Backbone as CSV, one residue per row, in Angstrom:
resi,resn,N_x,N_y,N_z,CA_x,CA_y,CA_z,C_x,C_y,C_z
1,MET,23.771,29.138,-35.438,24.153,28.286,-34.603,25.634,28.532,-34.141
2,LYS,25.937,28.793,-33.054,27.352,28.995,-32.537,27.574,27.781,-31.722
3,LEU,28.460,26.890,-32.490,29.002,25.607,-32.127,30.159,25.594,-31.140
4,GLY,30.856,26.797,-31.063,32.249,26.826,-30.174,33.412,26.066,-30.917
5,ALA,34.281,25.976,-30.209,35.647,25.571,-30.493,35.429,24.231,-31.313
6,PHE,36.100,24.087,-32.402,36.177,22.626,-33.000,37.260,22.132,-33.121
7,SER,37.426,20.723,-32.913,38.420,19.720,-33.191,37.830,18.500,-33.676
8,ILE,38.901,17.507,-34.301,38.721,16.103,-34.575,39.175,15.420,-33.646
9,SER,38.251,14.535,-32.990,38.695,13.368,-32.006,38.965,12.000,-32.826
10,LEU,40.279,11.718,-32.926,40.713,10.376,-33.551,41.009,9.370,-32.675
11,SER,40.266,8.134,-32.989,40.512,6.911,-32.367,41.877,6.439,-32.845
12,VAL,42.802,6.221,-31.901,44.186,5.713,-32.455,44.418,4.458,-31.613
13,LYS,45.263,3.810,-32.582,45.706,2.196,-31.858,46.829,2.236,-31.043
14,ASN,47.635,3.513,-31.299,48.932,3.386,-30.273,49.125,5.285,-30.325
15,LEU,48.875,5.198,-28.858,48.901,6.855,-28.374,50.347,7.377,-28.701
16,GLN,51.199,6.655,-28.423,52.668,7.271,-28.313,53.181,7.488,-29.756
17,ALA,52.756,6.545,-30.694,53.083,6.563,-32.290,52.255,7.667,-32.813
18,SER,51.071,7.871,-32.535,50.190,9.044,-32.901,50.808,10.272,-32.562
19,LYS,51.062,10.357,-31.331,51.824,11.684,-30.540,52.734,12.264,-31.301
20,GLU,53.850,11.308,-31.583,54.832,11.228,-32.262,54.780,11.730,-33.780
21,PHE,53.808,11.161,-34.417,53.398,11.505,-35.804,52.936,13.063,-35.776
22,TYR,52.255,13.327,-35.217,51.507,14.778,-35.061,52.528,15.559,-34.476
23,GLU,53.412,15.397,-33.777,54.590,16.306,-33.471,55.285,16.467,-34.648
24,HIS,55.716,15.608,-35.674,56.071,15.783,-36.913,55.705,16.716,-37.582
25,LEU,54.369,16.884,-37.368,53.545,17.748,-38.474,53.512,19.101,-37.651
26,GLY,54.157,19.346,-36.526,53.962,20.532,-35.813,53.080,20.608,-34.607
27,PHE,52.478,19.653,-34.542,51.455,19.833,-33.074,52.020,19.545,-31.884
28,SER,51.809,20.036,-30.849,52.484,19.712,-29.320,51.257,19.569,-28.646
29,VAL,51.550,18.837,-27.516,50.592,18.465,-26.468,49.880,19.914,-25.932
30,PHE,48.643,19.910,-25.846,47.821,20.990,-25.293,47.346,20.644,-23.861
31,ALA,46.734,19.382,-24.066,46.073,18.888,-22.777,45.935,17.457,-22.716
32,GLY,45.395,16.884,-21.876,45.330,15.567,-21.755,46.219,14.641,-21.061
33,SER,46.359,13.395,-20.888,47.503,12.608,-20.238,47.550,11.242,-20.911
34,GLU,48.746,10.916,-21.094,49.027,9.540,-21.528,48.396,8.712,-20.598
35,LYS,48.599,8.749,-19.245,48.032,7.756,-18.147,46.542,7.764,-18.256
36,GLN,45.775,8.938,-18.927,44.457,8.523,-19.055,43.994,8.447,-20.471
37,ASN,44.921,7.898,-21.167,44.762,7.321,-22.647,44.087,8.376,-23.524
38,TYR,44.635,9.608,-23.292,44.329,10.662,-24.528,45.023,11.792,-24.212
39,LEU,45.107,12.700,-25.562,45.913,13.924,-25.445,45.153,14.590,-26.541
40,ILE,45.285,15.989,-26.086,44.884,16.877,-26.993,45.902,17.783,-27.759
41,MET,46.207,17.642,-29.085,47.345,18.358,-29.737,46.959,19.501,-30.124
42,LYS,47.756,20.378,-30.593,47.388,21.663,-30.970,48.470,22.108,-32.027
43,ASN,48.164,22.831,-32.912,49.160,23.627,-33.837,48.415,24.710,-34.452
44,GLU,48.765,25.828,-33.911,48.270,27.208,-33.958,46.709,27.049,-33.631
45,GLN,45.780,27.284,-34.593,44.218,27.127,-34.093,43.893,25.623,-34.447
46,THR,44.623,24.733,-34.860,43.797,23.240,-35.189,44.235,22.369,-33.862
47,LEU,43.070,21.868,-33.610,43.091,20.867,-32.374,42.687,19.507,-32.940
48,ILE,43.602,18.628,-32.532,43.090,17.144,-32.802,43.388,16.296,-31.530
49,GLY,42.392,15.582,-31.135,42.362,14.911,-29.807,42.700,13.306,-30.341
50,LEU,43.697,12.794,-29.480,44.051,11.408,-29.659,43.538,10.708,-28.649
51,PHE,42.839,9.637,-28.897,41.994,8.707,-28.022,42.251,7.468,-28.041
52,HIS,42.933,6.643,-27.067,43.243,5.378,-27.304,41.995,4.439,-26.404
53,GLU,41.575,3.635,-27.038,40.663,2.686,-26.818,39.356,3.506,-25.836
54,MET,39.044,4.422,-26.459,37.940,5.242,-25.799,36.654,5.132,-26.665
55,PHE,36.906,4.977,-27.891,35.789,4.993,-28.860,36.103,4.245,-30.195
56,GLU,35.245,3.728,-31.041,35.626,3.027,-32.127,35.925,3.999,-33.495
57,LYS,35.239,4.889,-33.544,35.368,5.682,-34.863,35.715,7.216,-34.447
58,ASN,36.339,7.847,-35.316,36.687,9.346,-35.450,35.436,10.116,-35.262
59,ILE,35.619,11.254,-34.224,34.209,12.235,-33.902,34.670,13.556,-34.317
60,LEU,33.871,14.161,-34.900,33.765,15.693,-35.026,33.432,16.407,-33.860
61,THR,34.039,17.050,-33.166,33.642,17.608,-31.898,33.817,19.210,-31.713
62,PHE,32.560,19.750,-31.264,32.348,21.157,-31.100,32.184,21.459,-29.400
63,ASN,32.821,22.504,-28.897,32.789,22.915,-27.597,32.079,24.044,-27.325
64,PRO,30.586,24.282,-27.305,30.203,25.442,-26.891,30.740,26.333,-25.681
65,GLY,31.031,27.429,-25.657,31.311,28.208,-24.452,32.880,28.212,-24.691
66,TRP,33.483,27.657,-25.444,35.039,27.605,-25.620,35.454,28.282,-26.722
67,ASP,36.658,28.769,-26.650,37.350,29.288,-27.993,38.492,28.162,-28.240
68,GLN,39.248,28.507,-29.181,40.353,27.403,-29.670,41.425,26.880,-28.589
69,GLU,41.436,28.145,-27.599,42.306,27.753,-26.453,41.866,27.443,-25.361
70,ALA,40.681,26.831,-25.237,39.702,26.239,-24.184,39.473,27.353,-23.122
71,GLY,39.568,28.528,-23.847,39.068,29.778,-22.789,37.564,29.985,-23.170
72,LEU,37.026,30.640,-21.933,35.525,30.933,-22.109,35.287,32.112,-23.064
73,VAL,34.357,31.575,-23.584,33.510,32.597,-24.578,31.938,32.977,-23.983
74,GLU,31.887,34.375,-23.643,30.841,35.018,-23.240,29.547,34.599,-23.841
75,ASP,29.486,34.978,-25.319,28.391,34.822,-26.187,28.417,33.408,-26.921
76,PHE,27.458,32.546,-26.325,27.580,31.376,-27.022,26.165,30.701,-26.869
77,ASP,25.915,29.426,-27.767,24.637,29.067,-27.756,24.775,27.836,-26.716
78,ASP,24.043,27.521,-25.981,24.056,26.665,-24.983,23.544,25.215,-25.751
79,VAL,24.190,24.121,-25.349,24.176,22.737,-25.747,22.545,22.588,-25.885
80,ARG,21.754,23.115,-24.901,20.217,22.810,-24.824,19.561,23.548,-25.882
81,SER,19.945,24.781,-26.205,19.484,25.374,-27.356,19.825,24.827,-28.748
82,ILE,20.913,24.214,-28.843,21.347,23.720,-29.913,20.667,22.282,-30.151
83,GLN,20.404,21.757,-29.192,19.506,20.403,-29.218,18.069,20.638,-29.595
84,ASN,17.605,21.708,-29.096,16.244,22.024,-29.414,16.238,22.401,-31.100
85,GLU,17.056,23.261,-31.250,17.419,23.794,-32.890,17.309,22.655,-33.865
86,LEU,18.218,21.668,-33.434,18.667,20.525,-34.324,17.365,19.557,-34.434
87,GLN,16.708,19.227,-33.172,15.284,18.559,-33.123,14.294,19.071,-33.827
88,SER,14.261,20.345,-33.797,13.118,21.283,-34.723,13.307,21.014,-36.229
89,LYS,14.744,20.740,-36.649,14.832,20.699,-37.999,14.799,19.263,-38.531
90,GLY,14.388,18.319,-37.391,14.305,16.822,-37.673,15.710,16.021,-37.804
91,ILE,16.680,16.542,-37.063,17.783,15.820,-36.928,17.673,14.864,-35.757
92,LYS,17.627,13.442,-35.969,17.591,12.820,-34.754,19.057,12.494,-33.961
93,LEU,18.944,12.690,-32.598,20.017,12.670,-31.597,20.179,11.397,-31.251
94,ALA,21.294,10.784,-31.146,21.708,9.464,-30.569,22.141,9.409,-29.016
95,GLN,22.128,10.726,-28.651,22.415,11.090,-27.053,21.951,12.464,-26.954
96,GLU,21.178,12.719,-25.998,20.407,13.887,-25.484,21.042,14.380,-24.465
97,THR,20.855,15.595,-23.871,21.137,16.286,-22.641,19.992,16.521,-22.247
98,ASP,20.026,16.698,-20.796,18.847,17.007,-19.948,18.142,18.503,-20.199
99,PRO,17.198,18.708,-20.874,16.821,19.995,-21.231,16.621,21.154,-20.254
100,ASN,16.457,20.538,-19.036,16.157,21.219,-17.642,17.391,21.543,-16.731
101,ALA,18.329,21.164,-17.273,19.742,21.226,-16.641,20.311,22.496,-16.961
102,ASN,21.511,22.870,-16.545,22.261,24.307,-16.629,23.582,23.677,-16.690
103,GLY,24.708,24.340,-17.474,26.213,24.003,-17.477,26.568,23.064,-18.366
104,PRO,27.299,22.107,-17.814,27.965,21.091,-18.845,26.744,20.135,-19.521
105,GLY,26.882,19.550,-20.474,26.131,18.597,-21.043,26.535,18.337,-22.389
106,SER,26.092,17.428,-23.175,26.640,16.960,-24.525,25.190,16.296,-25.126
107,ILE,25.538,16.311,-26.510,24.546,15.524,-27.398,25.486,15.030,-28.697
108,LEU,25.040,13.986,-29.161,25.537,13.251,-30.215,24.511,12.728,-31.161
109,PHE,25.233,13.043,-32.543,24.395,12.794,-33.637,25.170,12.346,-34.969
110,PHE,24.660,12.010,-36.046,25.398,11.590,-36.958,24.689,12.251,-38.286
111,ASP,26.021,12.465,-38.882,25.680,13.206,-40.277,25.065,11.856,-41.302
112,PRO,24.668,12.267,-42.548,24.344,11.485,-43.694,25.098,10.269,-43.944
113,ASP,26.624,10.461,-43.735,27.499,9.246,-44.168,27.799,8.554,-42.833
114,GLY,27.269,8.795,-41.672,27.382,7.877,-40.245,28.584,8.706,-39.692
115,ASN,29.198,9.802,-39.922,30.275,10.583,-39.226,29.614,11.014,-37.984
116,ALA,30.104,10.768,-36.756,29.880,11.288,-35.478,29.866,12.459,-35.222
117,ILE,29.111,13.459,-34.839,29.189,14.820,-34.104,28.896,14.934,-32.867
118,LEU,29.731,15.474,-32.008,29.595,15.329,-30.559,29.626,17.053,-30.305
119,ILE,28.444,17.311,-29.729,28.591,19.000,-29.173,28.821,18.419,-27.670
120,ASP,29.905,18.986,-27.187,30.393,18.753,-25.740,30.576,20.014,-24.941
121,GLN,29.735,20.418,-24.273,29.762,21.846,-23.556,30.489,21.524,-22.163
122,HIS,31.232,22.251,-21.894,31.970,21.918,-20.531,31.858,23.231,-19.554
123,VAL,31.163,24.078,-19.995,30.936,25.113,-19.166,29.189,25.441,-18.845
């Protein structure tokens, strides 16, 4: 299963303080907007999303069709095929995507410890 680019999406209390903290670790703003209450920070191939007041807990995020630079990948598993495979293995989804659609879509599920996993396809 090809899940695409990986990042962790952190629910932060103070976007500016978190931005400054991760800048001290060598991260720089890659995408997002403070006005929209989120920033994507990058250090080499590592991505961390900082999200203020958008969700309660941290989320493991995968983006099918993207590499770590948000560049298009030609050979990837569509979110709908990932959804089908997970369901065939008995993994319960908290959010599904339309199996008959094309292009962008997302699914959400939880690991055995309650950690949220988001498969978020933008292409």
